mmCIF file of C-alpha atoms and ligand atoms in Angstrom:
data_model
loop_
_atom_site.group_PDB
_atom_site.id
_atom_site.type_symbol
_atom_site.label_atom_id
_atom_site.label_comp_id
_atom_site.label_asym_id
_atom_site.label_seq_id
_atom_site.Cartn_x
_atom_site.Cartn_y
_atom_site.Cartn_z
ATOM 1 C CA UNK A 1 0.000 0.000 0.000
ATOM 2 C CA UNK A 2 1.439 3.400 -0.896
ATOM 3 C CA UNK A 3 1.810 5.829 1.935
ATOM 4 C CA UNK A 4 -0.890 8.456 1.896
ATOM 5 C CA UNK A 5 -1.766 11.536 3.844
ATOM 6 C CA UNK A 6 -2.991 10.525 7.259
ATOM 7 C CA UNK A 7 -5.713 12.837 8.524
ATOM 8 C CA UNK A 8 -5.482 14.308 12.000
ATOM 9 C CA UNK A 9 -8.730 14.946 13.830
ATOM 10 C CA UNK A 10 -8.133 17.087 16.905
ATOM 11 C CA UNK A 11 -10.456 16.376 19.807
ATOM 12 C CA UNK A 12 -11.089 19.593 21.725
ATOM 13 C CA UNK A 13 -13.216 18.135 24.575
ATOM 14 C CA UNK A 14 -10.690 18.938 27.269
ATOM 15 C CA UNK A 15 -10.658 22.631 26.461
ATOM 16 C CA UNK A 16 -14.257 22.449 27.684
ATOM 17 C CA UNK A 17 -13.142 20.402 30.703
ATOM 18 C CA UNK A 18 -10.859 23.259 31.796
ATOM 19 C CA UNK A 19 -13.569 25.853 31.149
ATOM 20 C CA UNK A 20 -16.105 23.851 33.133
ATOM 21 C CA UNK A 21 -13.744 23.627 36.131
ATOM 22 C CA UNK A 22 -14.672 27.287 36.727
ATOM 23 C CA UNK A 23 -17.817 27.813 34.697
ATOM 24 C CA UNK A 24 -17.938 30.861 32.447
ATOM 25 C CA UNK A 25 -16.730 31.073 28.894
ATOM 26 C CA UNK A 26 -12.969 30.584 28.957
ATOM 27 C CA UNK A 27 -11.160 28.743 27.447
ATOM 28 C CA UNK A 28 -13.502 28.481 24.492
ATOM 29 C CA UNK A 29 -13.527 25.139 22.606
ATOM 30 C CA UNK A 30 -14.687 26.871 19.416
ATOM 31 C CA UNK A 31 -11.635 29.125 19.506
ATOM 32 C CA UNK A 32 -9.474 26.037 20.080
ATOM 33 C CA UNK A 33 -11.100 24.374 17.068
ATOM 34 C CA UNK A 34 -10.360 27.430 14.922
ATOM 35 C CA UNK A 35 -6.718 27.425 16.039
ATOM 36 C CA UNK A 36 -6.413 23.670 15.527
ATOM 37 C CA UNK A 37 -7.624 24.004 11.933
ATOM 38 C CA UNK A 38 -5.235 26.890 11.326
ATOM 39 C CA UNK A 39 -2.410 24.707 12.688
ATOM 40 C CA UNK A 40 -3.101 21.876 10.261
ATOM 41 C CA UNK A 41 -5.821 19.725 11.817
ATOM 42 C CA UNK A 42 -7.863 18.009 9.109
ATOM 43 C CA UNK A 43 -11.004 18.095 11.192
ATOM 44 C CA UNK A 44 -12.371 18.545 14.690
ATOM 45 C CA UNK A 45 -13.708 15.846 16.952
ATOM 46 C CA UNK A 46 -15.978 16.483 19.932
ATOM 47 C CA UNK A 47 -17.759 14.086 22.254
ATOM 48 C CA UNK A 48 -21.135 15.249 23.517
ATOM 49 C CA UNK A 49 -21.542 13.096 26.592
ATOM 50 C CA UNK A 50 -24.851 12.273 28.170
ATOM 51 C CA UNK A 51 -23.770 14.091 31.375
ATOM 52 C CA UNK A 52 -22.342 17.085 29.407
ATOM 53 C CA UNK A 53 -19.202 16.927 31.533
ATOM 54 C CA UNK A 54 -17.158 18.749 28.897
ATOM 55 C CA UNK A 55 -18.745 19.676 25.526
ATOM 56 C CA UNK A 56 -22.141 21.351 25.903
ATOM 57 C CA UNK A 57 -25.023 21.626 23.471
ATOM 58 C CA UNK A 58 -24.049 25.263 22.885
ATOM 59 C CA UNK A 59 -20.474 24.203 22.094
ATOM 60 C CA UNK A 60 -21.808 21.756 19.537
ATOM 61 C CA UNK A 61 -23.821 24.567 17.914
ATOM 62 C CA UNK A 62 -20.708 26.743 17.762
ATOM 63 C CA UNK A 63 -18.519 23.949 16.418
ATOM 64 C CA UNK A 64 -21.069 22.999 13.763
ATOM 65 C CA UNK A 65 -21.239 26.615 12.597
ATOM 66 C CA UNK A 66 -17.448 27.004 12.524
ATOM 67 C CA UNK A 67 -16.835 23.804 10.604
ATOM 68 C CA UNK A 68 -19.583 24.594 8.111
ATOM 69 C CA UNK A 69 -18.097 28.059 7.591
ATOM 70 C CA UNK A 70 -14.615 26.591 7.079
ATOM 71 C CA UNK A 71 -15.893 23.621 5.029
ATOM 72 C CA UNK A 72 -14.026 21.225 7.305
ATOM 73 C CA UNK A 73 -15.304 17.989 8.819
ATOM 74 C CA UNK A 74 -16.842 17.770 12.278
ATOM 75 C CA UNK A 75 -16.693 14.322 13.834
ATOM 76 C CA UNK A 76 -19.292 14.016 16.591
ATOM 77 C CA UNK A 77 -18.603 11.256 19.093
ATOM 78 C CA UNK A 78 -21.717 10.068 20.871
ATOM 79 C CA UNK A 79 -23.321 7.182 22.684
ATOM 80 C CA UNK A 80 -25.920 5.048 20.951
ATOM 81 C CA UNK A 81 -28.980 6.643 22.566
ATOM 82 C CA UNK A 82 -32.187 8.172 21.234
ATOM 83 C CA UNK A 83 -31.263 11.581 22.690
ATOM 84 C CA UNK A 84 -27.901 11.627 20.907
ATOM 85 C CA UNK A 85 -29.384 10.331 17.676
ATOM 86 C CA UNK A 86 -31.940 13.167 17.710
ATOM 87 C CA UNK A 87 -29.158 15.717 18.269
ATOM 88 C CA UNK A 88 -27.022 14.248 15.478
ATOM 89 C CA UNK A 89 -29.976 14.337 13.099
ATOM 90 C CA UNK A 90 -30.379 18.061 13.783
ATOM 91 C CA UNK A 91 -26.706 18.903 13.251
ATOM 92 C CA UNK A 92 -25.955 16.334 10.538
ATOM 93 C CA UNK A 93 -22.196 16.435 11.136
ATOM 94 C CA UNK A 94 -19.840 15.151 8.475
ATOM 95 C CA UNK A 95 -19.057 12.142 10.677
ATOM 96 C CA UNK A 96 -20.510 10.454 13.731
ATOM 97 C CA UNK A 97 -18.402 8.096 15.815
ATOM 98 C CA UNK A 98 -20.509 5.822 17.995
ATOM 99 C CA UNK A 99 -18.827 5.094 21.318
ATOM 100 C CA UNK A 100 -19.762 3.237 24.487
ATOM 101 C CA UNK A 101 -20.442 5.498 27.434
ATOM 102 C CA UNK A 102 -20.640 4.836 31.139
ATOM 103 C CA UNK A 103 -21.247 7.668 33.566
ATOM 104 C CA UNK A 104 -18.660 6.427 36.038
ATOM 105 C CA UNK A 105 -15.779 6.189 33.563
ATOM 106 C CA UNK A 106 -13.210 8.970 33.306
ATOM 107 C CA UNK A 107 -12.838 8.521 29.563
ATOM 108 C CA UNK A 108 -14.082 6.077 26.920
ATOM 109 C CA UNK A 109 -12.520 2.969 28.411
ATOM 110 C CA UNK A 110 -13.227 0.232 25.899
ATOM 111 C CA UNK A 111 -14.671 -0.163 22.456
ATOM 112 C CA UNK A 112 -18.309 -0.654 21.569
ATOM 113 C CA UNK A 113 -19.572 -4.214 21.834
ATOM 114 C CA UNK A 114 -20.903 -4.274 18.287
ATOM 115 C CA UNK A 115 -20.903 -8.071 18.143
ATOM 116 C CA UNK A 116 -23.155 -8.175 21.221
ATOM 117 C CA UNK A 117 -25.211 -5.083 20.369
ATOM 118 C CA UNK A 118 -25.565 -5.539 16.630
ATOM 119 C CA UNK A 119 -29.364 -5.398 16.676
ATOM 120 C CA UNK A 120 -29.643 -2.038 18.375
ATOM 121 C CA UNK A 121 -26.671 -0.400 16.674
ATOM 122 C CA UNK A 122 -27.672 -1.227 13.087
ATOM 123 C CA UNK A 123 -30.842 0.931 12.969
ATOM 124 C CA UNK A 124 -28.937 3.895 14.431
ATOM 125 C CA UNK A 125 -26.240 3.492 11.776
ATOM 126 C CA UNK A 126 -28.969 3.392 9.108
ATOM 127 C CA UNK A 127 -30.618 6.615 10.364
ATOM 128 C CA UNK A 128 -27.264 8.415 10.409
ATOM 129 C CA UNK A 129 -26.298 7.075 6.986
ATOM 130 C CA UNK A 130 -29.623 8.313 5.622
ATOM 131 C CA UNK A 131 -28.946 11.747 7.131
ATOM 132 C CA UNK A 132 -25.635 11.887 5.258
ATOM 133 C CA UNK A 133 -23.261 11.446 8.200
ATOM 134 C CA UNK A 134 -20.364 9.060 7.767
ATOM 135 C CA UNK A 135 -20.676 6.574 10.607
ATOM 136 C CA UNK A 136 -17.737 5.184 12.464
ATOM 137 C CA UNK A 137 -17.838 2.562 15.217
ATOM 138 C CA UNK A 138 -15.232 2.801 17.972
ATOM 139 C CA UNK A 139 -14.137 -0.774 18.617
ATOM 140 C CA UNK A 140 -11.252 -2.870 19.847
ATOM 141 C CA UNK A 141 -9.143 -4.535 17.164
ATOM 142 C CA UNK A 142 -10.989 -7.804 17.607
ATOM 143 C CA UNK A 143 -11.989 -9.785 14.503
ATOM 144 C CA UNK A 144 -15.502 -10.496 15.833
ATOM 145 C CA UNK A 145 -16.097 -6.779 16.470
ATOM 146 C CA UNK A 146 -14.734 -5.788 13.070
ATOM 147 C CA UNK A 147 -16.927 -8.316 11.258
ATOM 148 C CA UNK A 148 -19.969 -7.193 13.257
ATOM 149 C CA UNK A 149 -19.163 -3.535 12.514
ATOM 150 C CA UNK A 150 -19.160 -4.359 8.825
ATOM 151 C CA UNK A 151 -22.603 -5.960 9.117
ATOM 152 C CA UNK A 152 -24.098 -2.782 10.628
ATOM 153 C CA UNK A 153 -23.548 -0.826 7.409
ATOM 154 C CA UNK A 154 -21.102 1.635 9.002
ATOM 155 C CA UNK A 155 -18.484 2.993 6.599
ATOM 156 C CA UNK A 156 -15.696 3.337 9.149
ATOM 157 C CA UNK A 157 -14.230 1.664 12.208
ATOM 158 C CA UNK A 158 -12.078 3.565 14.668
ATOM 159 C CA UNK A 159 -9.713 1.142 16.366
ATOM 160 C CA UNK A 160 -9.141 1.766 20.086
ATOM 161 C CA UNK A 161 -5.429 2.406 20.634
ATOM 162 C CA UNK A 162 -5.682 2.817 24.413
ATOM 163 C CA UNK A 163 -4.298 -0.608 25.359
ATOM 164 C CA UNK A 164 -1.278 -0.148 23.069
ATOM 165 C CA UNK A 165 -0.586 3.359 24.378
ATOM 166 C CA UNK A 166 -0.949 2.266 28.025
ATOM 167 C CA UNK A 167 1.475 -0.628 27.473
ATOM 168 C CA UNK A 168 4.084 1.725 25.974
ATOM 169 C CA UNK A 169 3.700 4.271 28.778
ATOM 170 C CA UNK A 170 3.941 1.589 31.437
ATOM 171 C CA UNK A 171 7.096 0.172 29.831
ATOM 172 C CA UNK A 172 5.576 -3.209 28.914
ATOM 173 C CA UNK A 173 7.319 -3.761 25.589
ATOM 174 C CA UNK A 174 5.960 -7.283 25.074
ATOM 175 C CA UNK A 175 2.377 -6.256 25.718
ATOM 176 C CA UNK A 176 2.817 -3.207 23.488
ATOM 177 C CA UNK A 177 4.027 -5.461 20.670
ATOM 178 C CA UNK A 178 0.998 -7.739 21.036
ATOM 179 C CA UNK A 179 -1.388 -4.779 21.045
ATOM 180 C CA UNK A 180 0.306 -3.212 18.039
ATOM 181 C CA UNK A 181 0.107 -6.470 16.074
ATOM 182 C CA UNK A 182 -3.596 -6.680 16.901
ATOM 183 C CA UNK A 183 -4.089 -3.136 15.592
ATOM 184 C CA UNK A 184 -2.188 -3.983 12.397
ATOM 185 C CA UNK A 185 -4.174 -7.177 11.836
ATOM 186 C CA UNK A 186 -7.426 -5.386 12.646
ATOM 187 C CA UNK A 187 -6.662 -2.622 10.152
ATOM 188 C CA UNK A 188 -5.941 -5.198 7.448
ATOM 189 C CA UNK A 189 -9.111 -7.152 8.179
ATOM 190 C CA UNK A 190 -11.327 -4.071 8.247
ATOM 191 C CA UNK A 191 -9.874 -2.729 5.011
ATOM 192 C CA UNK A 192 -10.412 -6.090 3.294
ATOM 193 C CA UNK A 193 -14.088 -5.814 4.254
ATOM 194 C CA UNK A 194 -14.253 -2.365 2.665
ATOM 195 C CA UNK A 195 -14.273 -0.417 5.928
ATOM 196 C CA UNK A 196 -12.225 2.771 6.276
ATOM 197 C CA UNK A 197 -9.940 2.552 9.304
ATOM 198 C CA UNK A 198 -9.365 5.286 11.862
ATOM 199 C CA UNK A 199 -7.549 4.983 15.186
ATOM 200 C CA UNK A 200 -7.418 6.862 18.436
ATOM 201 C CA UNK A 201 -7.307 7.077 22.207
ATOM 202 C CA UNK A 202 -4.347 7.808 24.425
ATOM 203 C CA UNK A 203 -1.986 8.708 21.557
ATOM 204 C CA UNK A 204 0.988 10.938 22.407
ATOM 205 C CA UNK A 205 4.343 11.786 20.810
ATOM 206 C CA UNK A 206 5.798 8.421 21.904
ATOM 207 C CA UNK A 207 3.012 6.264 20.508
ATOM 208 C CA UNK A 208 1.903 8.086 17.375
ATOM 209 C CA UNK A 209 4.588 6.784 15.016
ATOM 210 C CA UNK A 210 3.776 3.083 15.315
ATOM 211 C CA UNK A 211 0.060 3.683 14.812
ATOM 212 C CA UNK A 212 0.616 6.166 11.979
ATOM 213 C CA UNK A 213 2.859 3.636 10.233
ATOM 214 C CA UNK A 214 -0.054 1.214 9.784
ATOM 215 C CA UNK A 215 -0.744 1.949 6.109
ATOM 216 C CA UNK A 216 -4.472 1.158 6.221
ATOM 217 C CA UNK A 217 -5.116 3.761 8.929
ATOM 218 C CA UNK A 218 -6.559 6.867 7.287
ATOM 219 C CA UNK A 219 -7.252 9.104 10.281
ATOM 220 C CA UNK A 220 -6.069 9.557 13.862
ATOM 221 C CA UNK A 221 -8.192 11.270 16.482
ATOM 222 C CA UNK A 222 -6.108 12.794 19.243
ATOM 223 C CA UNK A 223 -7.261 14.954 22.131
ATOM 224 C CA UNK A 224 -6.114 14.779 25.722
ATOM 225 C CA UNK A 225 -2.365 14.772 25.092
ATOM 226 C CA UNK A 226 -2.518 17.673 22.614
ATOM 227 C CA UNK A 227 -4.607 19.834 24.918
ATOM 228 C CA UNK A 228 -2.186 19.066 27.763
ATOM 229 C CA UNK A 229 0.824 19.947 25.610
ATOM 230 C CA UNK A 230 -0.877 23.155 24.576
ATOM 231 C CA UNK A 231 -0.437 24.392 28.155
ATOM 232 C CA UNK A 232 3.328 24.306 27.677
ATOM 233 C CA UNK A 233 3.913 25.076 24.013
ATOM 234 C CA UNK A 234 0.584 26.328 22.635
ATOM 235 C CA UNK A 235 -1.971 24.386 20.620
ATOM 236 C CA UNK A 236 -0.541 25.248 17.185
ATOM 237 C CA UNK A 237 3.013 24.037 17.935
ATOM 238 C CA UNK A 238 1.709 20.876 19.660
ATOM 239 C CA UNK A 239 -0.389 20.016 16.599
ATOM 240 C CA UNK A 240 2.468 20.863 14.232
ATOM 241 C CA UNK A 241 4.808 18.493 16.086
ATOM 242 C CA UNK A 242 2.227 15.705 16.072
ATOM 243 C CA UNK A 243 1.615 16.304 12.357
ATOM 244 C CA UNK A 244 5.368 16.116 11.714
ATOM 245 C CA UNK A 245 5.630 12.784 13.558
ATOM 246 C CA UNK A 246 2.668 11.414 11.605
ATOM 247 C CA UNK A 247 4.152 12.477 8.272
ATOM 248 C CA UNK A 248 7.568 11.041 9.153
ATOM 249 C CA UNK A 249 5.986 7.716 10.149
ATOM 250 C CA UNK A 250 4.202 7.671 6.825
ATOM 251 C CA UNK A 251 7.425 8.391 4.935
ATOM 252 C CA UNK A 252 6.118 11.745 3.765
ATOM 253 C CA UNK A 253 8.189 14.885 3.499
ATOM 254 C CA UNK A 254 7.310 17.406 6.195
ATOM 255 C CA UNK A 255 5.259 20.273 4.792
ATOM 256 C CA UNK A 256 7.477 23.335 4.268
HETATM 257 N N1 LIG B 1 -11.337 8.526 19.620
HETATM 258 C C1 LIG B 1 -12.406 8.255 20.398
HETATM 259 C C2 LIG B 1 -13.514 7.456 19.814
HETATM 260 C C3 LIG B 1 -12.505 8.757 21.718
HETATM 261 O O1 LIG B 1 -13.578 8.475 22.465
HETATM 262 C C4 LIG B 1 -11.452 9.563 22.199
HETATM 263 C C5 LIG B 1 -11.555 10.142 23.566
HETATM 264 O O2 LIG B 1 -12.634 11.000 23.628
HETATM 265 C C6 LIG B 1 -10.370 9.827 21.346
HETATM 266 C C7 LIG B 1 -10.322 9.272 20.076
HETATM 267 C C8 LIG B 1 -9.242 10.701 21.765
HETATM 268 O O3 LIG B 1 -8.560 10.143 22.844
HETATM 269 P P1 LIG B 1 -7.506 11.001 23.621
HETATM 270 O O4 LIG B 1 -8.227 12.170 24.205
HETATM 271 O O5 LIG B 1 -6.986 10.059 24.641
HETATM 272 O O6 LIG B 1 -6.465 11.429 22.623
#
């Protein structure tokens, strides 16, 4: 497979987390989205959670307007619920990534159980497809989940990179290797079924290269680490460095 441009979706949820620590308007996730696009993000990702712990309905309005104005893709992450489906059908974002959601979790801890929940996920995928949103299912790199994702009619799977990234950070080289192989095999399997492959969760400067080097992966969605780095170097430089690492892993010349 020839190396191709790997898209970077920047998840700006945690700008809203910082804002919500105090209430008020600052820092503004819509401003962060604008700066991320100016710095080379290929799209913006935001997760509207059932408990609205970070992104709010008003943020989603603002993000939808910004991305429409800039003709750039908005990827809305959401749980498979009637409330979220109704919201997505109003906004009709470019992409919707269906994720599992538990109130007590700190972040999206595992992938969707598509194999177990096939019957309730499929009609939601169909409604979103009909509305013109490109549907992605956030799953572990497990063959049964990939095959089930394909049967739902979704166009995309986003492979959960959290276990790989945790293994690297914790210094477990053997486990990291196993997780990386699973991601590689999952990307190959999904592509053979005609699914587009995205990847994300927990990616930082140390883990991005191995994931970006998987040729079938077309998009990475990265949030928490970039927003954290932005505190030290600014959002633009953090994104530019991530972009550079992605391009290098893909064997592409850095943009001048
Ligand atoms: N992709 C999905 C589906 C997610 O749920 C998240 C976390 O919201 C991410 C990517 C980004 O993960 P992180 O914030 O750890 O980079």
